[in-house]
């Protein structure tokens, strides 16, 4: 199960520090792997993914208050686009 996200950030360097600082907490939410990317033409346009064992775990993570706190502190500028996928 993979959850993708995309959102603008105020400053990528600031966001990346916050994203990396959240590494220790991600496994407690069921995240088994993750990665993030910058758009080639806009470094403040971030896309990434998180892997989970189940859709339910991904949805709990997506709806968590703690995730929203980290996103706000990291400078996420606007609501993220989120979508869930399964292996084909």
N, CA, C and O atoms as CSV, one atom per row, in Angstrom:
chain,resi,resn,atom,element,x,y,z
A,1,UNK,N,N,0.856,-1.166,0.000
A,1,UNK,CA,C,0.000,0.000,0.000
A,1,UNK,C,C,0.902,1.228,0.000
A,1,UNK,O,O,1.769,1.369,0.863
A,2,UNK,N,N,0.702,2.092,-0.942
A,2,UNK,CA,C,1.506,3.319,-1.031
A,2,UNK,C,C,0.596,4.537,-1.024
A,2,UNK,O,O,-0.380,4.606,-1.771
A,3,UNK,N,N,0.928,5.484,-0.179
A,3,UNK,CA,C,0.236,6.768,-0.116
A,3,UNK,C,C,1.142,7.814,-0.760
A,3,UNK,O,O,2.278,8.009,-0.328
A,4,UNK,N,N,0.644,8.473,-1.777
A,4,UNK,CA,C,1.379,9.568,-2.409
A,4,UNK,C,C,0.862,10.898,-1.877
A,4,UNK,O,O,-0.306,11.022,-1.511
A,5,UNK,N,N,1.741,11.885,-1.840
A,5,UNK,CA,C,1.332,13.238,-1.453
A,5,UNK,C,C,2.050,14.254,-2.341
A,5,UNK,O,O,3.143,14.010,-2.851
A,6,UNK,N,N,1.396,15.389,-2.501
A,6,UNK,CA,C,1.999,16.512,-3.225
A,6,UNK,C,C,1.478,17.793,-2.597
A,6,UNK,O,O,0.280,17.943,-2.359
A,7,UNK,N,N,2.397,18.713,-2.333
A,7,UNK,CA,C,2.006,20.011,-1.774
A,7,UNK,C,C,3.113,21.030,-1.976
A,7,UNK,O,O,4.283,20.668,-2.098
A,8,UNK,N,N,2.744,22.302,-2.013
A,8,UNK,CA,C,3.752,23.360,-2.046
A,8,UNK,C,C,4.282,23.607,-0.642
A,8,UNK,O,O,3.580,23.378,0.343
A,9,UNK,N,N,5.516,24.072,-0.551
A,9,UNK,CA,C,6.110,24.454,0.727
A,9,UNK,C,C,6.657,25.872,0.608
A,9,UNK,O,O,6.971,26.338,-0.487
A,10,UNK,N,N,6.766,26.541,1.732
A,10,UNK,CA,C,7.281,27.907,1.748
A,10,UNK,C,C,8.759,27.913,1.376
A,10,UNK,O,O,9.208,28.763,0.607
A,11,UNK,N,N,9.513,26.963,1.925
A,11,UNK,CA,C,10.958,26.878,1.666
A,11,UNK,C,C,11.371,25.415,1.774
A,11,UNK,O,O,11.218,24.807,2.834
A,12,UNK,N,N,11.891,24.843,0.691
A,12,UNK,CA,C,12.200,23.415,0.688
A,12,UNK,C,C,13.211,23.040,1.762
A,12,UNK,O,O,13.035,22.024,2.433
A,13,UNK,N,N,14.259,23.825,1.942
A,13,UNK,CA,C,15.292,23.479,2.926
A,13,UNK,C,C,14.693,23.370,4.330
A,13,UNK,O,O,15.024,22.442,5.068
A,14,UNK,N,N,13.831,24.288,4.700
A,14,UNK,CA,C,13.170,24.250,6.005
A,14,UNK,C,C,12.258,23.034,6.094
A,14,UNK,O,O,12.257,22.329,7.103
A,15,UNK,N,N,11.480,22.787,5.039
A,15,UNK,CA,C,10.584,21.638,5.020
A,15,UNK,C,C,11.361,20.340,5.162
A,15,UNK,O,O,10.950,19.451,5.908
A,16,UNK,N,N,12.485,20.218,4.453
A,16,UNK,CA,C,13.267,18.973,4.458
A,16,UNK,C,C,13.821,18.671,5.844
A,16,UNK,O,O,13.849,17.511,6.255
A,17,UNK,N,N,14.258,19.687,6.566
A,17,UNK,CA,C,14.737,19.467,7.939
A,17,UNK,C,C,13.609,18.891,8.794
A,17,UNK,O,O,13.821,17.938,9.543
A,18,UNK,N,N,12.415,19.468,8.683
A,18,UNK,CA,C,11.266,18.976,9.454
A,18,UNK,C,C,10.873,17.566,9.015
A,18,UNK,O,O,10.576,16.718,9.857
A,19,UNK,N,N,10.868,17.309,7.712
A,19,UNK,CA,C,10.534,15.981,7.188
A,19,UNK,C,C,11.511,14.939,7.731
A,19,UNK,O,O,11.099,13.881,8.206
A,20,UNK,N,N,12.791,15.242,7.657
A,20,UNK,CA,C,13.808,14.306,8.145
A,20,UNK,C,C,13.722,14.129,9.662
A,20,UNK,O,O,13.967,13.035,10.171
A,21,UNK,N,N,13.379,15.180,10.376
A,21,UNK,CA,C,13.254,15.095,11.835
A,21,UNK,C,C,12.100,14.196,12.255
A,21,UNK,O,O,12.088,13.690,13.378
A,22,UNK,N,N,11.132,13.993,11.373
A,22,UNK,CA,C,9.966,13.159,11.645
A,22,UNK,C,C,10.267,11.667,11.428
A,22,UNK,O,O,9.417,10.821,11.703
A,23,UNK,N,N,11.475,11.343,10.935
A,23,UNK,CA,C,11.846,9.952,10.644
A,23,UNK,C,C,11.612,9.016,11.826
A,23,UNK,O,O,11.118,7.904,11.642
A,24,UNK,N,N,11.958,9.449,13.026
A,24,UNK,CA,C,11.843,8.582,14.195
A,24,UNK,C,C,10.389,8.258,14.537
A,24,UNK,O,O,10.113,7.221,15.141
A,25,UNK,N,N,9.469,9.126,14.160
A,25,UNK,CA,C,8.053,8.919,14.483
A,25,UNK,C,C,7.296,8.117,13.424
A,25,UNK,O,O,6.290,7.478,13.733
A,26,UNK,N,N,7.774,8.147,12.178
A,26,UNK,CA,C,7.037,7.495,11.100
A,26,UNK,C,C,6.759,6.006,11.341
A,26,UNK,O,O,5.638,5.560,11.097
A,27,UNK,N,N,7.739,5.220,11.810
A,27,UNK,CA,C,7.448,3.790,12.014
A,27,UNK,C,C,6.305,3.549,13.006
A,27,UNK,O,O,5.569,2.574,12.859
A,28,UNK,N,N,6.145,4.398,13.989
A,28,UNK,CA,C,5.046,4.258,14.935
A,28,UNK,C,C,3.678,4.431,14.296
A,28,UNK,O,O,2.666,4.005,14.851
A,29,UNK,N,N,3.654,5.054,13.134
A,29,UNK,CA,C,2.408,5.209,12.369
A,29,UNK,C,C,2.258,4.113,11.311
A,29,UNK,O,O,1.292,4.110,10.548
A,30,UNK,N,N,3.213,3.188,11.270
A,30,UNK,CA,C,3.123,2.088,10.313
A,30,UNK,C,C,3.840,2.331,9.000
A,30,UNK,O,O,3.715,1.526,8.077
A,31,UNK,N,N,4.590,3.421,8.891
A,31,UNK,CA,C,5.328,3.698,7.653
A,31,UNK,C,C,6.505,2.729,7.572
A,31,UNK,O,O,7.322,2.647,8.489
A,32,UNK,N,N,6.577,1.995,6.459
A,32,UNK,CA,C,7.650,1.020,6.279
A,32,UNK,C,C,8.745,1.501,5.333
A,32,UNK,O,O,9.853,0.966,5.347
A,33,UNK,N,N,8.445,2.498,4.518
A,33,UNK,CA,C,9.426,3.095,3.603
A,33,UNK,C,C,8.848,4.426,3.134
A,33,UNK,O,O,7.637,4.640,3.182
A,34,UNK,N,N,9.727,5.315,2.679
A,34,UNK,CA,C,9.240,6.623,2.217
A,34,UNK,C,C,10.319,7.311,1.385
A,34,UNK,O,O,11.498,6.961,1.450
A,35,UNK,N,N,9.887,8.295,0.607
A,35,UNK,CA,C,10.805,9.111,-0.184
A,35,UNK,C,C,10.098,10.405,-0.554
A,35,UNK,O,O,8.870,10.484,-0.539
A,36,UNK,N,N,10.894,11.421,-0.888
A,36,UNK,CA,C,10.311,12.684,-1.341
A,36,UNK,C,C,11.142,13.241,-2.490
A,36,UNK,O,O,12.317,12.912,-2.652
A,37,UNK,N,N,10.492,14.103,-3.291
A,37,UNK,CA,C,11.084,14.656,-4.505
A,37,UNK,C,C,10.664,16.110,-4.665
A,37,UNK,O,O,9.608,16.522,-4.185
A,38,UNK,N,N,11.504,16.877,-5.344
A,38,UNK,CA,C,11.163,18.246,-5.727
A,38,UNK,C,C,10.832,18.266,-7.206
A,38,UNK,O,O,11.421,17.517,-7.985
A,39,UNK,N,N,9.889,19.122,-7.602
A,39,UNK,CA,C,9.611,19.299,-9.025
A,39,UNK,C,C,10.849,19.902,-9.696
A,39,UNK,O,O,11.532,20.738,-9.105
A,40,UNK,N,N,11.126,19.487,-10.900
A,40,UNK,CA,C,12.308,19.963,-11.617
A,40,UNK,C,C,12.263,21.459,-11.887
A,40,UNK,O,O,13.305,22.110,-11.965
A,41,UNK,N,N,11.058,22.008,-12.030
A,41,UNK,CA,C,10.944,23.428,-12.360
A,41,UNK,C,C,10.515,24.299,-11.180
A,41,UNK,O,O,10.357,25.510,-11.332
A,42,UNK,N,N,10.323,23.686,-9.991
A,42,UNK,CA,C,9.918,24.451,-8.805
A,42,UNK,C,C,10.360,23.698,-7.556
A,42,UNK,O,O,9.705,22.734,-7.160
A,43,UNK,N,N,11.444,24.110,-6.932
A,43,UNK,CA,C,11.969,23.379,-5.780
A,43,UNK,C,C,11.035,23.379,-4.568
A,43,UNK,O,O,11.228,22.585,-3.647
A,44,UNK,N,N,10.040,24.245,-4.554
A,44,UNK,CA,C,9.094,24.295,-3.445
A,44,UNK,C,C,7.805,23.520,-3.730
A,44,UNK,O,O,6.823,23.658,-3.000
A,45,UNK,N,N,7.807,22.713,-4.776
A,45,UNK,CA,C,6.705,21.812,-5.125
A,45,UNK,C,C,7.190,20.400,-4.796
A,45,UNK,O,O,8.041,19.851,-5.496
A,46,UNK,N,N,6.643,19.820,-3.729
A,46,UNK,CA,C,7.136,18.558,-3.197
A,46,UNK,C,C,6.142,17.432,-3.466
A,46,UNK,O,O,4.939,17.586,-3.255
A,47,UNK,N,N,6.663,16.303,-3.935
A,47,UNK,CA,C,5.887,15.082,-4.103
A,47,UNK,C,C,6.626,13.978,-3.363
A,47,UNK,O,O,7.856,13.936,-3.361
A,48,UNK,N,N,5.869,13.085,-2.735
A,48,UNK,CA,C,6.515,11.984,-2.028
A,48,UNK,C,C,5.575,10.820,-1.846
A,48,UNK,O,O,4.426,10.848,-2.287
A,49,UNK,N,N,6.080,9.798,-1.191
A,49,UNK,CA,C,5.279,8.620,-0.915
A,49,UNK,C,C,5.688,8.009,0.406
A,49,UNK,O,O,6.811,8.176,0.881
A,50,UNK,N,N,4.720,7.282,0.994
A,50,UNK,CA,C,4.948,6.494,2.204
A,50,UNK,C,C,4.307,5.127,1.971
A,50,UNK,O,O,3.188,5.035,1.467
A,51,UNK,N,N,5.027,4.069,2.342
A,51,UNK,CA,C,4.496,2.714,2.242
A,51,UNK,C,C,3.955,2.251,3.591
A,51,UNK,O,O,4.486,2.607,4.643
A,52,UNK,N,N,2.878,1.443,3.541
A,52,UNK,CA,C,2.224,0.895,4.718
A,52,UNK,C,C,1.830,-0.548,4.425
A,52,UNK,O,O,1.743,-0.955,3.267
A,53,UNK,N,N,1.594,-1.309,5.474
A,53,UNK,CA,C,1.094,-2.679,5.312
A,53,UNK,C,C,-0.364,-2.691,4.886
A,53,UNK,O,O,-0.788,-3.580,4.147
A,54,UNK,N,N,-1.147,-1.695,5.352
A,54,UNK,CA,C,-2.589,-1.702,5.074
A,54,UNK,C,C,-3.082,-0.299,4.714
A,54,UNK,O,O,-2.457,0.706,5.054
A,55,UNK,N,N,-4.204,-0.263,4.027
A,55,UNK,CA,C,-4.860,0.999,3.726
A,55,UNK,C,C,-5.282,1.690,5.017
A,55,UNK,O,O,-5.173,2.911,5.131
A,56,UNK,N,N,-5.758,0.928,5.978
A,56,UNK,CA,C,-6.204,1.502,7.247
A,56,UNK,C,C,-5.063,2.245,7.941
A,56,UNK,O,O,-5.273,3.342,8.460
A,57,UNK,N,N,-3.871,1.674,7.960
A,57,UNK,CA,C,-2.721,2.338,8.573
A,57,UNK,C,C,-2.395,3.635,7.842
A,57,UNK,O,O,-2.075,4.644,8.470
A,58,UNK,N,N,-2.476,3.603,6.522
A,58,UNK,CA,C,-2.205,4.812,5.730
A,58,UNK,C,C,-3.225,5.896,6.049
A,58,UNK,O,O,-2.872,7.070,6.166
A,59,UNK,N,N,-4.479,5.510,6.187
A,59,UNK,CA,C,-5.529,6.491,6.481
A,59,UNK,C,C,-5.394,7.062,7.884
A,59,UNK,O,O,-5.652,8.248,8.091
A,60,UNK,N,N,-5.000,6.249,8.845
A,60,UNK,CA,C,-4.768,6.745,10.203
A,60,UNK,C,C,-3.627,7.761,10.184
A,60,UNK,O,O,-3.731,8.828,10.790
A,61,UNK,N,N,-2.550,7.433,9.497
A,61,UNK,CA,C,-1.418,8.362,9.384
A,61,UNK,C,C,-1.866,9.661,8.734
A,61,UNK,O,O,-1.572,10.743,9.240
A,62,UNK,N,N,-2.569,9.561,7.627
A,62,UNK,CA,C,-3.031,10.753,6.907
A,62,UNK,C,C,-3.935,11.624,7.770
A,62,UNK,O,O,-3.913,12.848,7.642
A,63,UNK,N,N,-4.718,11.023,8.633
A,63,UNK,CA,C,-5.647,11.782,9.464
A,63,UNK,C,C,-5.099,12.190,10.819
A,63,UNK,O,O,-5.828,12.766,11.627
A,64,UNK,N,N,-3.838,11.906,11.086
A,64,UNK,CA,C,-3.310,12.141,12.429
A,64,UNK,C,C,-3.071,13.627,12.711
A,64,UNK,O,O,-2.631,14.384,11.846
A,65,UNK,N,N,-3.369,14.007,13.923
A,65,UNK,CA,C,-3.108,15.372,14.385
A,65,UNK,C,C,-1.611,15.647,14.355
A,65,UNK,O,O,-1.187,16.743,13.988
A,66,UNK,N,N,-0.816,14.665,14.736
A,66,UNK,CA,C,0.644,14.860,14.775
A,66,UNK,C,C,1.185,15.174,13.377
A,66,UNK,O,O,2.038,16.050,13.235
A,67,UNK,N,N,0.714,14.488,12.365
A,67,UNK,CA,C,1.168,14.778,11.001
A,67,UNK,C,C,0.830,16.216,10.630
A,67,UNK,O,O,1.661,16.912,10.047
A,68,UNK,N,N,-0.354,16.662,10.952
A,68,UNK,CA,C,-0.752,18.043,10.642
A,68,UNK,C,C,0.129,19.053,11.388
A,68,UNK,O,O,0.470,20.101,10.838
A,69,UNK,N,N,0.499,18.743,12.635
A,69,UNK,CA,C,1.389,19.625,13.391
A,69,UNK,C,C,2.751,19.732,12.717
A,69,UNK,O,O,3.300,20.825,12.580
A,70,UNK,N,N,3.286,18.604,12.303
A,70,UNK,CA,C,4.599,18.598,11.635
A,70,UNK,C,C,4.521,19.355,10.317
A,70,UNK,O,O,5.414,20.139,9.998
A,71,UNK,N,N,3.465,19.127,9.552
A,71,UNK,CA,C,3.314,19.815,8.269
A,71,UNK,C,C,3.243,21.329,8.465
A,71,UNK,O,O,3.881,22.085,7.732
A,72,UNK,N,N,2.471,21.763,9.450
A,72,UNK,CA,C,2.347,23.195,9.712
A,72,UNK,C,C,3.690,23.791,10.115
A,72,UNK,O,O,4.073,24.854,9.626
A,73,UNK,N,N,4.401,23.113,11.000
A,73,UNK,CA,C,5.711,23.594,11.432
A,73,UNK,C,C,6.753,23.582,10.328
A,73,UNK,O,O,7.720,24.344,10.365
A,74,UNK,N,N,6.551,22.710,9.343
A,74,UNK,CA,C,7.501,22.587,8.238
A,74,UNK,C,C,7.276,23.623,7.142
A,74,UNK,O,O,8.117,23.782,6.257
A,75,UNK,N,N,6.155,24.323,7.195
A,75,UNK,CA,C,5.881,25.323,6.173
A,75,UNK,C,C,5.139,24.807,4.960
A,75,UNK,O,O,5.297,25.341,3.862
A,76,UNK,N,N,4.320,23.763,5.146
A,76,UNK,CA,C,3.471,23.315,4.041
A,76,UNK,C,C,2.474,24.429,3.748
A,76,UNK,O,O,1.788,24.921,4.644
A,77,UNK,N,N,2.410,24.813,2.490
A,77,UNK,CA,C,1.613,25.975,2.080
A,77,UNK,C,C,0.364,25.523,1.342
A,77,UNK,O,O,0.325,25.545,0.112
A,78,UNK,N,N,-0.642,25.120,2.077
A,78,UNK,CA,C,-1.881,24.693,1.453
A,78,UNK,C,C,-2.157,23.228,1.699
A,78,UNK,O,O,-1.291,22.482,2.157
A,79,UNK,N,N,-3.367,22.829,1.390
A,79,UNK,CA,C,-3.778,21.443,1.589
A,79,UNK,C,C,-3.032,20.525,0.619
A,79,UNK,O,O,-2.897,20.852,-0.560
A,80,UNK,N,N,-2.552,19.390,1.102
A,80,UNK,CA,C,-1.868,18.461,0.204
A,80,UNK,C,C,-2.857,17.682,-0.655
A,80,UNK,O,O,-4.003,17.465,-0.262
A,81,UNK,N,N,-2.407,17.272,-1.810
A,81,UNK,CA,C,-3.123,16.271,-2.600
A,81,UNK,C,C,-2.631,14.918,-2.102
A,81,UNK,O,O,-1.424,14.685,-2.043
A,82,UNK,N,N,-3.540,14.035,-1.749
A,82,UNK,CA,C,-3.207,12.712,-1.219
A,82,UNK,C,C,-3.938,11.674,-2.053
A,82,UNK,O,O,-5.111,11.847,-2.385
A,83,UNK,N,N,-3.239,10.591,-2.393
A,83,UNK,CA,C,-3.911,9.473,-3.029
A,83,UNK,C,C,-3.235,8.177,-2.614
A,83,UNK,O,O,-2.041,8.145,-2.313
A,84,UNK,N,N,-4.029,7.106,-2.606
A,84,UNK,CA,C,-3.591,5.788,-2.148
A,84,UNK,C,C,-3.572,4.834,-3.330
A,84,UNK,O,O,-4.450,4.877,-4.191
A,85,UNK,N,N,-2.557,3.969,-3.364
A,85,UNK,CA,C,-2.434,2.995,-4.456
A,85,UNK,C,C,-2.117,1.627,-3.879
A,85,UNK,O,O,-1.647,1.506,-2.747
A,86,UNK,N,N,-2.380,0.609,-4.669
A,86,UNK,CA,C,-2.000,-0.756,-4.339
A,86,UNK,C,C,-1.186,-1.300,-5.517
A,86,UNK,O,O,-1.350,-0.839,-6.646
A,87,UNK,N,N,-0.311,-2.277,-5.261
A,87,UNK,CA,C,0.468,-2.848,-6.363
A,87,UNK,C,C,-0.443,-3.472,-7.410
A,87,UNK,O,O,-1.449,-4.098,-7.078
A,88,UNK,N,N,-0.089,-3.299,-8.652
A,88,UNK,CA,C,-0.886,-3.875,-9.745
A,88,UNK,C,C,-0.313,-5.193,-10.189
A,88,UNK,O,O,-0.851,-5.825,-11.099
